[in-house]
Amino acid sequence: MDADQAGGMNEARIVTDELTKNYGERTAVDAVSLRVEQGEVYGFLGPNGAGKTTTLRMVLGLVRPTSGTVEILGSSPGDPAVLRRVGSLVEEPGFYPYLSGRDNLRVLAHYNGLGNQQVEDVLEQVELRSRGSERFKTYSLGMKQRLGVAAALLGDPQLLILDEPTNGLDPAGMADMRALIRRVAEFGRTVLLSSHLLGEVQQICDRVGVISDGRLLEEGTVADLRGASAIRVVASPVEAAEQVVEQLFGPDAIARQQDGSLQLDVDADRPAEITAALVHAGVEVREIRPVERTLEEVFLEMTGTAKEPMEVTS
Amino acid sequence: MIASARAEALRLAKWPVTWLLAGVWLVLNLSFAYLFTYLSFRSAVSDGDDRLAASLLSQVSMEQLPSTLVQGMPMFGGAIVLIFAALATGSGYGWSTWKTVFTNGPARLTAFSGTLTAIAGFVAALVLSTLALDIAASAGIHLLESEPVEWPAVTDLAQGTGAGLLILGMYAAFGAALGVLTRSPALSVGLGLVWALVIENLLRGVAELLGPVEAVTDVLPGTAAGSLAGALGAAGETAGGAPSAGGTPGVLAILDGGPATALLLCYAAAFMVLTAVLVRRRDV
């Protein structure tokens, strides 16, 4: 493994700068500048039609950008030396329907001078070895997706680019696919995962880039995007409760909600301390729990519209 | 490129379409070149028409093998190879397999040169299989009829085989280019067949009435393929402008062997360059 392949932490694996793609009058991707660091699982989040797939196609060299640049593993998109170190599944898995899953992978292995053992290894990783001899066209959607991931894993790539890998899967298939992604993300692999499922991104990803209408709205960790946590308190009498928490945290940290509850902008790990103080003051505590904004709330806030609501399936 | 050619050879060898089209061609060739001629021969013998019988037997003789080998190629063999190549390249767009291949390591041109090499391998195997089958059929008929088997000159045989490779190779390059150009197996096959079986013939019909059109039709791909077969002695549909009985559709006597060969090489090269430019430059 050379130094470049090993890559240090915080070394960017993908950098796009003002990446833009126009189709006639329509701008599919509008000046997207994103950065995927070494070893992270990066969630590329956005509703259907937001420009995720077009961006990924440009990153992989399948589509030429109208303007802007892409740097992938320190080189330009489509460079064969780079593509050998990248595994990808973009949109639906593309395989020969008349070949078995195993033979499909063998064809791809031949392209890269890889042996049959590597084919067996990736079939094992995606739990398709026992069904590897069946024709691709007889596979279920979940099996097709898993074969797509197997193809992406051929050659043990440093960087995986997976475009909506859980699309169309049933809940069990989705859970399996996420577990698979988490497994393959181990050992320092960098993963760029696009999804329109907020729950999925929240579960799997270290950092998130939110895209809508072709524009990258925000980039950061899931925690950053969701913002600070708070504690919700429902207590009676509420005035007495307000007094107690004011003494603890000051008036600026407390907001009385319309439903009569109190929202405290304090660390989410302090409910026990607050409960003790309230009980000590003779206040009846009915509910106390940390509250966090969901990624969905964040997303809707960012886009300022709910015209195409994101799915919150987890 | 060798790795890409191996990969493509694997997927084409396991493709039922490959075997179906090869089988169709071999059966057609055997039927029209030997079986029907032999049945006609038997019928002539039964009728006591010795002259016709001798003529028919000579058509399936080994000496005629170089021209018999190529006589069906300008139209039927070419059409079948065109279908194969168009499906081999065009289907990859519908199945999204080009996307998978182009994101999997080899450079686009390397991957596609692997495809063209594998298609060329198919064409070579098809021509050699046809040759072997024709030799077996001719020898079989002569042995059956207790007639001496006279082998053709090796140079004639090599010339026939080379012409077959060139004719089918040009049509394969044509089909591959159409598959890439249209990005659709159905459209590429449809357009290719309409061109090869209909449009060129119609244009040649028009050329008989309009002189300037003739200058164009004389250099069309089908004209070059048909003329090369004709130059090897295959009997065409027409002789001196008049219909010729027993001639093979697609075989022509418009160009000499040399210019026909040069034109076929130019067309094959042009189709491959077109394919390469499209593959390299277009979005997938």
Coordinates of C-alpha atoms in Angstrom, one line a residue, chain A residues 139-306:
Chain A
Y139 CA -32.7 -11.8 -8.2
S140 CA -34.9 -9.8 -5.9
L141 CA -34.3 -6.1 -5.7
G142 CA -32.5 -6.5 -2.5
M143 CA -30.2 -9.1 -4.0
K144 CA -29.5 -6.9 -7.0
Q145 CA -28.5 -4.1 -4.7
R146 CA -26.3 -6.3 -2.7
L147 CA -24.6 -7.6 -5.9
G148 CA -24.1 -3.9 -6.8
V149 CA -22.3 -3.4 -3.5
A150 CA -20.3 -6.6 -4.1
A151 CA -19.2 -5.2 -7.4
A152 CA -18.3 -1.9 -5.7
L153 CA -16.2 -3.9 -3.2
L154 CA -14.2 -5.8 -5.8
G155 CA -10.5 -4.9 -5.6
D156 CA -10.8 -3.6 -2.0
P157 CA -11.3 0.0 -2.9
Q158 CA -10.3 2.9 -0.6
L159 CA -13.4 4.9 -1.4
L160 CA -16.9 3.7 -1.8
I161 CA -19.6 5.8 -3.6
L162 CA -23.1 4.5 -3.0
D163 CA -26.1 6.2 -4.5
E164 CA -29.3 5.5 -2.7
P165 CA -28.3 1.9 -1.9
T166 CA -31.5 1.2 0.1
N167 CA -33.8 2.5 -2.6
G168 CA -36.8 0.3 -3.2
L169 CA -35.9 -2.2 -0.4
D170 CA -38.3 -3.4 2.2
P171 CA -37.6 -2.6 5.8
A172 CA -35.7 -5.8 6.5
G173 CA -33.7 -5.2 3.3
M174 CA -32.9 -1.7 4.3
A175 CA -31.7 -2.8 7.7
D176 CA -29.5 -5.4 6.1
M177 CA -28.1 -2.9 3.6
R178 CA -27.3 -0.4 6.4
A179 CA -25.6 -3.1 8.4
L180 CA -23.6 -4.0 5.3
I181 CA -22.6 -0.4 4.8
R182 CA -21.5 0.0 8.4
R183 CA -19.4 -3.2 8.0
V184 CA -17.7 -2.0 4.8
A185 CA -17.1 1.4 6.3
E186 CA -14.8 -0.2 8.8
F187 CA -11.0 -0.5 8.4
G188 CA -10.6 3.2 7.4
R189 CA -12.6 3.1 4.2
T190 CA -14.2 6.3 3.1
V191 CA -17.8 6.1 2.1
L192 CA -19.9 8.7 0.2
L193 CA -23.5 7.7 0.6
S194 CA -26.3 9.6 -1.0
S195 CA -29.8 9.2 0.4
H196 CA -33.2 10.9 0.6
L197 CA -33.8 9.1 3.9
L198 CA -33.0 11.3 6.9
G199 CA -33.1 8.5 9.4
E200 CA -30.7 6.5 7.3
V201 CA -28.2 9.3 7.1
Q202 CA -28.6 10.1 10.8
Q203 CA -27.9 6.4 11.6
I204 CA -24.9 5.8 9.4
C205 CA -23.1 9.0 8.6
D206 CA -20.4 11.0 10.3
R207 CA -20.9 14.1 8.3
V208 CA -23.7 15.3 6.0
G209 CA -24.0 17.5 3.0
V210 CA -27.5 18.7 2.4
I211 CA -28.5 19.4 -1.2
S212 CA -31.7 20.8 -2.5
D213 CA -32.6 22.1 -6.0
G214 CA -29.0 21.4 -7.1
R215 CA -27.4 23.6 -4.4
L216 CA -25.4 22.4 -1.4
L217 CA -27.1 24.1 1.5
E218 CA -25.0 23.0 4.4
E219 CA -22.2 20.7 5.3
G220 CA -21.3 19.5 8.7
T221 CA -21.6 16.7 11.3
V222 CA -25.1 15.5 12.1
A223 CA -24.8 17.0 15.5
D224 CA -23.7 20.3 14.1
L225 CA -26.6 20.4 11.8
R226 CA -29.1 19.5 14.4
G227 CA -27.7 22.2 16.7
A228 CA -27.6 22.3 20.5
S229 CA -29.8 20.0 22.5
A230 CA -32.3 21.1 25.1
I231 CA -34.4 19.7 28.0
R232 CA -38.1 19.7 28.1
V233 CA -39.8 20.0 31.5
V234 CA -43.5 19.5 32.3
A235 CA -44.0 20.4 36.0
S236 CA -46.6 21.8 38.3
P237 CA -46.9 24.5 39.4
V238 CA -45.1 25.8 36.4
E239 CA -44.3 29.2 37.9
A240 CA -42.5 27.5 40.8
A241 CA -40.6 25.2 38.4
E242 CA -39.6 28.2 36.3
Q243 CA -38.2 29.9 39.4
V244 CA -36.1 26.9 40.4
V245 CA -34.6 26.4 36.9
E246 CA -34.0 30.1 36.6
Q247 CA -31.9 30.0 39.8
L248 CA -29.9 27.1 38.3
F249 CA -29.3 28.3 34.7
G250 CA -30.4 31.9 34.5
P251 CA -33.5 33.4 32.7
D252 CA -31.9 33.3 29.3
A253 CA -31.7 29.6 29.2
I254 CA -35.4 29.1 29.8
A255 CA -38.3 29.4 27.4
R256 CA -41.9 28.8 28.3
Q257 CA -43.6 26.9 25.5
Q258 CA -47.2 27.3 24.4
D259 CA -48.2 24.0 25.9
G260 CA -47.1 25.2 29.3
S261 CA -43.9 23.2 29.3
L262 CA -40.4 24.7 29.8
Q263 CA -37.6 24.3 27.3
L264 CA -34.1 24.6 28.9
D265 CA -31.2 25.3 26.6
V266 CA -28.7 23.2 28.7
D267 CA -26.7 20.1 28.2
A268 CA -28.9 17.1 27.6
D269 CA -27.2 15.1 30.4
R270 CA -28.6 17.2 33.3
P271 CA -32.2 15.9 33.8
A272 CA -31.3 14.1 37.1
E273 CA -29.9 17.4 38.6
I274 CA -32.9 19.4 37.5
T275 CA -35.3 16.7 38.8
A276 CA -33.6 16.7 42.2
A277 CA -33.8 20.6 42.4
L278 CA -37.5 20.6 41.4
V279 CA -38.5 17.9 43.8
H280 CA -36.5 19.5 46.6
A281 CA -38.5 22.7 46.0
G282 CA -41.8 20.8 46.2
V283 CA -42.5 20.9 42.5
E284 CA -44.3 18.0 41.0
V285 CA -42.3 16.8 37.9
R286 CA -44.5 15.1 35.3
E287 CA -42.1 14.9 32.4
I288 CA -38.4 15.6 31.9
R289 CA -36.5 14.6 28.9
P290 CA -33.8 15.8 26.5
V291 CA -35.1 17.1 23.1
E292 CA -33.2 17.3 19.9
R293 CA -34.2 18.7 16.6
T294 CA -34.6 16.0 14.0
L295 CA -32.7 16.2 10.8
E296 CA -36.0 16.6 9.1
E297 CA -36.7 19.7 11.0
V298 CA -33.3 21.0 10.2
F299 CA -33.7 20.2 6.5
L300 CA -37.1 21.9 6.3
E301 CA -35.7 24.9 8.1
M302 CA -32.8 25.0 5.6
T303 CA -34.9 24.7 2.5
G304 CA -37.7 26.8 4.0
T305 CA -40.2 24.6 2.3
A306 CA -41.9 21.3 2.7

